[in-house]
Short mmCIF file of C-alpha atoms and ligand atoms in Angstrom, two decimals:
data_model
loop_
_atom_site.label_atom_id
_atom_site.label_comp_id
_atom_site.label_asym_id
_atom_site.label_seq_id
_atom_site.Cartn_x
_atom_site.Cartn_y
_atom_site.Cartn_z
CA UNK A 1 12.27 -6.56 -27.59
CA UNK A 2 13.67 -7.37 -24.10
CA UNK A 3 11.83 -7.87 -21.45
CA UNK A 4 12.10 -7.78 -17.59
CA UNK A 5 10.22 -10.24 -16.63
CA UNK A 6 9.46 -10.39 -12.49
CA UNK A 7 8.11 -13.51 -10.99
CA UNK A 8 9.32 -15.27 -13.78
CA UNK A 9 9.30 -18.44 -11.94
CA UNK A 10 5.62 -18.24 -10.87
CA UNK A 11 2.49 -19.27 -13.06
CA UNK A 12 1.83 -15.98 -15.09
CA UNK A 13 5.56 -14.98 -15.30
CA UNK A 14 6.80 -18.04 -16.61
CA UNK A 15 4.05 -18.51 -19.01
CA UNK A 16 4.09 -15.25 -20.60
CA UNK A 17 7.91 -15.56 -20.68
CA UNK A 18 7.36 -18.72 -23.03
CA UNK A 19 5.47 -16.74 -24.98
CA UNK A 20 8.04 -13.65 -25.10
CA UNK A 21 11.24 -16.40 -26.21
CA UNK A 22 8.82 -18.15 -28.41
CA UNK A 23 8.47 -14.72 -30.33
CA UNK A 24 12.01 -14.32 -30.67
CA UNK A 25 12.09 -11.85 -27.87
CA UNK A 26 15.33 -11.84 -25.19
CA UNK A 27 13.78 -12.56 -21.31
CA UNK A 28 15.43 -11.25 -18.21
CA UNK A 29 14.00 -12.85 -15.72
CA UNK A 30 13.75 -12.58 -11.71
CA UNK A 31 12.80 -14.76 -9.23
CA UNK A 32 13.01 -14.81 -5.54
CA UNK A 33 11.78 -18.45 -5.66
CA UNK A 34 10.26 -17.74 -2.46
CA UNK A 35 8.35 -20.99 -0.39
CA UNK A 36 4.82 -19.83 -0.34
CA UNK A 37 4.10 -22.86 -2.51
CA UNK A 38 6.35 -26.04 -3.28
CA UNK A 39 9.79 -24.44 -5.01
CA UNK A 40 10.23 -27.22 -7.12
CA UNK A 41 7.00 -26.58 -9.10
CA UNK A 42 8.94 -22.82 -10.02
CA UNK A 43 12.24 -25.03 -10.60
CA UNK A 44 10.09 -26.95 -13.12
CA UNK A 45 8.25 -23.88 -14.74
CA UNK A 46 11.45 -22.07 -15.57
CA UNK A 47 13.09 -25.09 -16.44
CA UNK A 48 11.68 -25.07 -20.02
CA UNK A 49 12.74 -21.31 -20.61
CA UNK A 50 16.21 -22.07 -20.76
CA UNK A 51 18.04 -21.13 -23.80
CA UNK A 52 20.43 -18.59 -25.11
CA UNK A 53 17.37 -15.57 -25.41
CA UNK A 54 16.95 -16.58 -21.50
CA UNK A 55 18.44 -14.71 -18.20
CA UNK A 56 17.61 -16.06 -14.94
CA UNK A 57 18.11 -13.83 -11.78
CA UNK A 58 17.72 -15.36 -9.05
CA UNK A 59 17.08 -12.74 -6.53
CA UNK A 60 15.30 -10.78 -4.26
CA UNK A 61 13.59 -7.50 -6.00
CA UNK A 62 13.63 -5.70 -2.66
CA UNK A 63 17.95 -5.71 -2.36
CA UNK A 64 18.87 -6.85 -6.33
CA UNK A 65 20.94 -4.21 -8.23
CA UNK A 66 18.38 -3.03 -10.97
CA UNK A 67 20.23 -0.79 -12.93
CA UNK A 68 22.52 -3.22 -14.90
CA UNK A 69 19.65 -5.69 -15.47
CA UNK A 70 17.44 -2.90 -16.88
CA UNK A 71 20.09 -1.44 -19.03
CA UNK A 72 19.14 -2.62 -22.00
CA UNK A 73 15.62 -3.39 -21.24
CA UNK A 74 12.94 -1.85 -23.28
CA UNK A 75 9.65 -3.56 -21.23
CA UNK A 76 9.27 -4.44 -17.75
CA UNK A 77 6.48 -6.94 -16.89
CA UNK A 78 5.92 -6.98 -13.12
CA UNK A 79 4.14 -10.47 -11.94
CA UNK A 80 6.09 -10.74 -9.08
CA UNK A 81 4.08 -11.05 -5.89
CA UNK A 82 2.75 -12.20 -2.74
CA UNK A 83 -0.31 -13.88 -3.53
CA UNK A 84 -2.83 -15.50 -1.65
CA UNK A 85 -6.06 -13.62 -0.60
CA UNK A 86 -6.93 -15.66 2.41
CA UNK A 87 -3.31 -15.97 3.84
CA UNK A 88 -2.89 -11.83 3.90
CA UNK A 89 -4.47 -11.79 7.37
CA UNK A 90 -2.53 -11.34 10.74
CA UNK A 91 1.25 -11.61 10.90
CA UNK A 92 2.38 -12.10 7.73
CA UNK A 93 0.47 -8.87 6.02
CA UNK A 94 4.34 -7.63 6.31
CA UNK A 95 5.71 -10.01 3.64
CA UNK A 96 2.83 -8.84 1.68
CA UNK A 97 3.61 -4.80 1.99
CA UNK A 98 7.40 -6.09 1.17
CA UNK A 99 6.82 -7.89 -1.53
CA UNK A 100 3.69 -6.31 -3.25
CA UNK A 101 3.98 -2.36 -2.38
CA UNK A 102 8.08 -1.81 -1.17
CA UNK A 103 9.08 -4.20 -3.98
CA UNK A 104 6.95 -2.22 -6.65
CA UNK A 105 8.28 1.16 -5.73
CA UNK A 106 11.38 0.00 -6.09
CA UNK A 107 11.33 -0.95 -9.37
CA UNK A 108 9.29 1.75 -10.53
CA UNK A 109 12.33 4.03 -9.29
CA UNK A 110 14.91 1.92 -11.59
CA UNK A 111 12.29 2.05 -14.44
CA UNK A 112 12.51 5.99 -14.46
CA UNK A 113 16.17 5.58 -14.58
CA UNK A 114 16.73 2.83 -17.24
CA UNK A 115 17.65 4.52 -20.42
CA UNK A 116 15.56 2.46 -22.86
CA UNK A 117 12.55 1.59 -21.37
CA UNK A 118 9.41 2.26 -22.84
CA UNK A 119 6.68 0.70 -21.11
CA UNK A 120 6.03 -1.05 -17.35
CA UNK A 121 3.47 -3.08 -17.14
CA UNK A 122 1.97 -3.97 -13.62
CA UNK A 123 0.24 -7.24 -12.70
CA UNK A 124 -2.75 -5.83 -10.83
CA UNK A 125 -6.10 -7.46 -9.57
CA UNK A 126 -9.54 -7.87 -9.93
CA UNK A 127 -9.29 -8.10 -5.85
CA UNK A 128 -8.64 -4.15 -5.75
CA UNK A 129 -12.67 -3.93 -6.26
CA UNK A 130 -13.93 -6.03 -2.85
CA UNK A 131 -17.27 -6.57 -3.51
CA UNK A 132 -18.02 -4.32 -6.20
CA UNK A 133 -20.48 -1.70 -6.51
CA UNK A 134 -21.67 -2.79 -10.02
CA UNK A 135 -21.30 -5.60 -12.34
CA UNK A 136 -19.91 -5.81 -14.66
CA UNK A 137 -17.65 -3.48 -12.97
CA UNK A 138 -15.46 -0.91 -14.58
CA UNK A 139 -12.62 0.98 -14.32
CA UNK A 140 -14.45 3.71 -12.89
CA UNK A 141 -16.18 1.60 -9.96
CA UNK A 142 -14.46 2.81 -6.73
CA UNK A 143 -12.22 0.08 -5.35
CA UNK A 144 -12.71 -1.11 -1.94
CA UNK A 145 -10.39 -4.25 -1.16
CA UNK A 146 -12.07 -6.57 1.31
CA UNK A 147 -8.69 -8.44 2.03
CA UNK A 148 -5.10 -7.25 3.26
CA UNK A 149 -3.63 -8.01 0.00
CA UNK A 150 -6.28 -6.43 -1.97
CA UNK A 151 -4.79 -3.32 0.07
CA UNK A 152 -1.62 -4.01 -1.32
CA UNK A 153 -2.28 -4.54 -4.53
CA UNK A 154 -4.39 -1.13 -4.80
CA UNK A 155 -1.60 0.84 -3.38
CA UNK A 156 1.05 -0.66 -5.80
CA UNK A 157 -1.03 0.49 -8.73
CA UNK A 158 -1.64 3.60 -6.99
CA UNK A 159 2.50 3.52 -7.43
CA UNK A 160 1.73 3.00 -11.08
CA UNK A 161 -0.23 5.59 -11.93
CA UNK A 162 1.34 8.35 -9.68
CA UNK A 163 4.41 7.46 -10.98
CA UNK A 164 3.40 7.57 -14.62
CA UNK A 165 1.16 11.15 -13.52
CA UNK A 166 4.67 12.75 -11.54
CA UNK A 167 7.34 11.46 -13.59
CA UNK A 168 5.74 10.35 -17.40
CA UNK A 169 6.52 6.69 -16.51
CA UNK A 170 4.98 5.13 -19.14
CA UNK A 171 3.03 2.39 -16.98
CA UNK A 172 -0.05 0.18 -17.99
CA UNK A 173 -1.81 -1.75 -15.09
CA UNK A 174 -3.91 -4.85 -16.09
CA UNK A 175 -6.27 -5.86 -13.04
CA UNK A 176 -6.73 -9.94 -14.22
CA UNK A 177 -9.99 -11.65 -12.52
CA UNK A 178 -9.01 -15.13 -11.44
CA UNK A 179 -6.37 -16.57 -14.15
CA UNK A 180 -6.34 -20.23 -14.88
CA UNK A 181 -4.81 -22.79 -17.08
CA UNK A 182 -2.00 -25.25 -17.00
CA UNK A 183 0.59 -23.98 -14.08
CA UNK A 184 -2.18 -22.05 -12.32
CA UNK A 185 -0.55 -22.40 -8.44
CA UNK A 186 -1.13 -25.57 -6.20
CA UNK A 187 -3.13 -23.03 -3.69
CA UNK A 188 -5.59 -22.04 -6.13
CA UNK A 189 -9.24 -23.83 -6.45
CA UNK A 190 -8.86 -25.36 -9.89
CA UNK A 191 -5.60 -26.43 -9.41
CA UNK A 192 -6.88 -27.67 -5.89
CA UNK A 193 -10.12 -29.26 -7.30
CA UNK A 194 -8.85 -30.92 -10.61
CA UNK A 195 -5.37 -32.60 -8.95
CA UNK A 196 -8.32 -33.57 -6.20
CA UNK A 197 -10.11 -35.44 -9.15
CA UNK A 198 -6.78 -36.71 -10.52
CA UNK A 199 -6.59 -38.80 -7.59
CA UNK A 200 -9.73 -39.32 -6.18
CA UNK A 201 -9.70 -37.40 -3.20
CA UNK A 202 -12.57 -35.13 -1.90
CA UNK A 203 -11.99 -31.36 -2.01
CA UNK A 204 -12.58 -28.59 0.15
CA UNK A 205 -15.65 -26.03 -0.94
CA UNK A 206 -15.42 -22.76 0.86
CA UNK A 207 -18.74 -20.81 1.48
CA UNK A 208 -21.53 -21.57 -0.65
CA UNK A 209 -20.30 -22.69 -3.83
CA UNK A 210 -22.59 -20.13 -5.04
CA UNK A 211 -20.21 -17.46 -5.47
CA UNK A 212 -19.24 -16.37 -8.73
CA UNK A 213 -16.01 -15.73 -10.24
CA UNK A 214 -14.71 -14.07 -13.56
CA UNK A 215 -12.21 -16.64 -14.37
CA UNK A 216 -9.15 -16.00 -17.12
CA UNK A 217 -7.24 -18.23 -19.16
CA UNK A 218 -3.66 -17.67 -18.94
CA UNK A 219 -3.39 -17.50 -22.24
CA UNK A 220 -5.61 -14.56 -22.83
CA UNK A 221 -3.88 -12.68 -19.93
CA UNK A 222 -0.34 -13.43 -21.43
CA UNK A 223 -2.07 -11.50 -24.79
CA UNK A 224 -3.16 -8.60 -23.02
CA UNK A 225 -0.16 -8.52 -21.19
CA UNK A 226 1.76 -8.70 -25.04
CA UNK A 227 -0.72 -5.90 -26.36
CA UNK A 228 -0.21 -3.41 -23.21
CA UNK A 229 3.52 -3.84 -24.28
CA UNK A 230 2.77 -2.72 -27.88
CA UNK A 231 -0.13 -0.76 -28.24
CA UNK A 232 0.09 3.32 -27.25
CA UNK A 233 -1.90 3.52 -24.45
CA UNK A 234 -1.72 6.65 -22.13
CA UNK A 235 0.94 6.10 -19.45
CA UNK A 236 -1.12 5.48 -16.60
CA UNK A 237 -3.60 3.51 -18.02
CA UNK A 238 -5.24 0.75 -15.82
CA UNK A 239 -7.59 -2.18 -17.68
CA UNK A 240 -9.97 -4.83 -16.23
CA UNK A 241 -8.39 -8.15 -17.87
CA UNK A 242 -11.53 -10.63 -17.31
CA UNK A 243 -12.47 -13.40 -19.23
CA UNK A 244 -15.91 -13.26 -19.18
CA UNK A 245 -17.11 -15.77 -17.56
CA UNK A 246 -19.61 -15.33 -14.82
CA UNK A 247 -19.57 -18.63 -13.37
CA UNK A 248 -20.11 -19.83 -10.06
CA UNK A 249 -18.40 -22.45 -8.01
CA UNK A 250 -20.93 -25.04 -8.57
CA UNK A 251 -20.88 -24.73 -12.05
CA UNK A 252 -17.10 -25.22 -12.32
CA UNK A 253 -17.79 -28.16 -10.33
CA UNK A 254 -20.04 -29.65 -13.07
CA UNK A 255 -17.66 -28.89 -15.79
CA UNK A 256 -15.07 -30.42 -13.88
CA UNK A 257 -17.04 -33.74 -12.64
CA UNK A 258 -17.32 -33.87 -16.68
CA UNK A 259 -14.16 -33.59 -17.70
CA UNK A 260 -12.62 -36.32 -14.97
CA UNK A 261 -15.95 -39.30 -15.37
CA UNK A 262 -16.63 -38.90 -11.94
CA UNK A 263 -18.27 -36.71 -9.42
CA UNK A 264 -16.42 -35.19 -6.84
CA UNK A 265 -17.03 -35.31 -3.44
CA UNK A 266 -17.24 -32.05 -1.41
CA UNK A 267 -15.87 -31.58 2.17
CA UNK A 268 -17.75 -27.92 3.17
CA UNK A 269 -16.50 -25.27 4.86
CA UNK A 270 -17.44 -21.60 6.14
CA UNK A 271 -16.53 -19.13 3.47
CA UNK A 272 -12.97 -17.71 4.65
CA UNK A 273 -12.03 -13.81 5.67
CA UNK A 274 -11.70 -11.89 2.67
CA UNK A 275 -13.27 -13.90 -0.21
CA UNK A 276 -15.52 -11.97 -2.57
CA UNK A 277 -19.05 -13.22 -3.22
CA UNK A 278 -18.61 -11.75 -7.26
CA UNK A 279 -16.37 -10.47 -9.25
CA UNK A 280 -17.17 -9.57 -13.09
CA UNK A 281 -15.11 -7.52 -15.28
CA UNK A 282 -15.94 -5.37 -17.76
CA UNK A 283 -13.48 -5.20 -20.06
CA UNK A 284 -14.50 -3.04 -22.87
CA UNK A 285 -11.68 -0.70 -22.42
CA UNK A 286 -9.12 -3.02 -23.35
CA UNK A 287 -10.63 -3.71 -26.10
CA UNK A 288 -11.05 -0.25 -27.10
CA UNK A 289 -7.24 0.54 -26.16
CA UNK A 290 -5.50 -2.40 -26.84
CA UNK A 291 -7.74 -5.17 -29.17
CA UNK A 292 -7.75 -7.25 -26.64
CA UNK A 293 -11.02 -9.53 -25.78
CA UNK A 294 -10.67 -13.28 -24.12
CA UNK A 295 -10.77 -15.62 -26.84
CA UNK A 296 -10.82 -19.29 -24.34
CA UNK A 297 -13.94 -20.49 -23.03
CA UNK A 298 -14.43 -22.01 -19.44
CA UNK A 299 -15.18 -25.23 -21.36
CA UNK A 300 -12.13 -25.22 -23.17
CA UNK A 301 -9.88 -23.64 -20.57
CA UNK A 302 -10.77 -26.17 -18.05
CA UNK A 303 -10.53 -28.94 -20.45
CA UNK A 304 -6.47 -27.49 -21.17
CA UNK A 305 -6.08 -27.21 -17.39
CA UNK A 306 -7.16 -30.54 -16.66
CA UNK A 307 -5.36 -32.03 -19.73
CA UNK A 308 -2.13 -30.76 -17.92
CA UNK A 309 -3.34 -31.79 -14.13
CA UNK A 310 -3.94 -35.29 -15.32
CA UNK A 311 -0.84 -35.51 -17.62
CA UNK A 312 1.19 -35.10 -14.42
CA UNK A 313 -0.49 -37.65 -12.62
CA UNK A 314 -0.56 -40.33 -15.51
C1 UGA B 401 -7.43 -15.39 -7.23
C2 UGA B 401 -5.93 -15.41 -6.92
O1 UGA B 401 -5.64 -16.44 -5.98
C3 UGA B 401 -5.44 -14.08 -6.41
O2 UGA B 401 -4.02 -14.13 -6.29
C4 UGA B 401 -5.86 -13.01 -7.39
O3 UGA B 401 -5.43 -11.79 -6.98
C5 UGA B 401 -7.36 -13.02 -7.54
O4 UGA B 401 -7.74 -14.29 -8.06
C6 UGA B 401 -7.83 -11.96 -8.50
O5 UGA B 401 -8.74 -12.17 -9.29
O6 UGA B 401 -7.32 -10.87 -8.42
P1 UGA B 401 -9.55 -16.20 -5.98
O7 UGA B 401 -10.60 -15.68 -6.88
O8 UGA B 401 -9.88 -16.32 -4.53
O9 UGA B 401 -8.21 -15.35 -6.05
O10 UGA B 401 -9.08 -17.60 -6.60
P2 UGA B 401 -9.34 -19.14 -6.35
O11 UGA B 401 -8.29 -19.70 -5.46
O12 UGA B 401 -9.50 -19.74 -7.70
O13 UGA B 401 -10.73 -19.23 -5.55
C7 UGA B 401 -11.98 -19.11 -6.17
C8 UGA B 401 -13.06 -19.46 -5.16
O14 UGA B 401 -12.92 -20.84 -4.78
C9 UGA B 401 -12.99 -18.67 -3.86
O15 UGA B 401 -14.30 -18.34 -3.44
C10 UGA B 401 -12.36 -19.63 -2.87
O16 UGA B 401 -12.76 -19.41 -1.52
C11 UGA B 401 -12.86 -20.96 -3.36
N1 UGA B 401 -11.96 -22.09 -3.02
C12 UGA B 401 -10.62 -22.00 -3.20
C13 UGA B 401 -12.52 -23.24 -2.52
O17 UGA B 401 -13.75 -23.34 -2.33
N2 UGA B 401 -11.70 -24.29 -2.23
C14 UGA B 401 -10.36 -24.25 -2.41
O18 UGA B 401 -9.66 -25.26 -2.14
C15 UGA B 401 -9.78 -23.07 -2.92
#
């Protein structure tokens, strides 16, 4: 196969582009390398892709000229993003239209052009549910963002489908709950909490520490991701990709006060704008469409991401 890969620098992206070249599969990837977190930590995840199976574009999705890179392309995988759920507030919900909604229509308008293309897969979010009607929640649970980017991420899949309803585009959005693992971003807690324990600072606990998460291994999401490339779904498709794990901050606390030998000490804070209490995935449909069902505990997945945290800081 070859794959379009966007946001090929970032933490999913890169990883599940590992996995593609490691397959024997040829990666295009793009990158806008954009500063939301520290550059050199993309610079360093794309560093080990390189190799003859391996494109980089560096570029800006929103101006680059699709057409020739999607030529030959028989898979897009869109991780390309503006993430962040507590920095979509205020001024800067503008990058986030750009880069999550503009930048997604775009490409989904070179997809139905590109010749050999056969299926688009869309990074979507466990954040299009807000606080969710039901839990486990399913596919059929009405969404109902509670932050700006939620928003976006809704109406980019809304793209997705529409475009696979009008036009056949054979698209397959995956909403992932929380993905961790070695590379998760510097912004996120577990990167936050275990580099905190790596060097024996305290960290910073917002709300409760009673709110619950369902948190993903990144290596379960780069499977899913490989199945919804594969399998014969129905264009238009959109799966919960959740790992199962009902856990609450506390808890992951505990593991991770395990895993380093000493407790961590907390700094509190009020819960911020736009953070869910719960999220829980049901992700039966996956399974039943694709095979897929998360095979890394919390145990083991923190153990892998902390394994990588403290490597770094050896
Ligand atoms: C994550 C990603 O950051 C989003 O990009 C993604 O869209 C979303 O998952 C998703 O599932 O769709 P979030 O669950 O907020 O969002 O991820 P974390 O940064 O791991 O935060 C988990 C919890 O820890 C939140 O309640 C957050 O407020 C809290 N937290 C975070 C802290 O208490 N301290 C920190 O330093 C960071």
């Amino acid at each position: 196969m070859k794959a379009m890969v966007t946001g090929a620098a970032g933490f999913v992206g890169s990883t599940l582009s590992a996995q593609l070249l490691a397959d024997g599969h040829e990666v295009v990837g793009v990158d806008a390398f954009t500063p939301y977190y520290d550059v050199a930590l993309k610079r360093e995840n794309v560093r080990r892709l390189a190799g003859p199976a391996f494109r980089l574009v560096e570029d800006d999705l929103l101006t680059v000229d699709l057409d020739p890179l999607l030529a030959d392309c028989d898979v897009v995988f869109h991780e390309a993003g503006q993430p962040g759920v507590r920095d979509s507030w205020g001024g800067d919900f503008a990058t986030y239209l750009e880069a999550n909604v503009r930048v997604t229509q775009r490409l989904l308008e070179a997809a139905r052009r590109a010749p050999m293309l056969r299926r688009f897969v869309y990074a979507s979010s466990s954040s299009v549910y807000g606080d969710a009607p039901a839990y486990p929640t399913t596919e059929e649970d009405r969404p109902s963002p509670v932050s700006p980017y939620g928003v976006t991420k809704l109406a980019a899949e809304h793209l997705c489908s529409l475009y696979a309803s009008n036009f056949g585009l054979p698209t397959v959005s995956l909403r992932y709950f929380t993905v961790y693992g070695p590379r998760q971003r510097p912004d996120m807690a577990f990167t936050r909490f275990l580099t905190a324990a790596a060097e024996g600072r305290p960290i910073e606990l917002y709300g409760s520490g009673e709110q619950i998460r369902d948190f993903t291994f990144v290596g379960d999401v780069v499977a899913a991701n490989l199945l919804a490339a594969s399998e014969d779904v129905p264009s238009g498709t959109v799966l919960n990709v959740a790992g199962g794990t009902n856990t609450s901050m506390l808890e992951v606390i505990d593991i991770i006060n395990r895993l380093s030998g000493s407790p961590l000490a907390l700094n509190r804070h009020p819960r911020s704008d736009g953070d869910v209490f719960r999220t829980g995935g049901d992700s039966s449909l996956a399974r039943e469409l694709l095979g897929w069902k998360p095979s890394v505990s919390i145990e083991e997945g923190l153990a892998l991401h902390w394994e990588w945290v403290a490597t770094r800081h050896a």
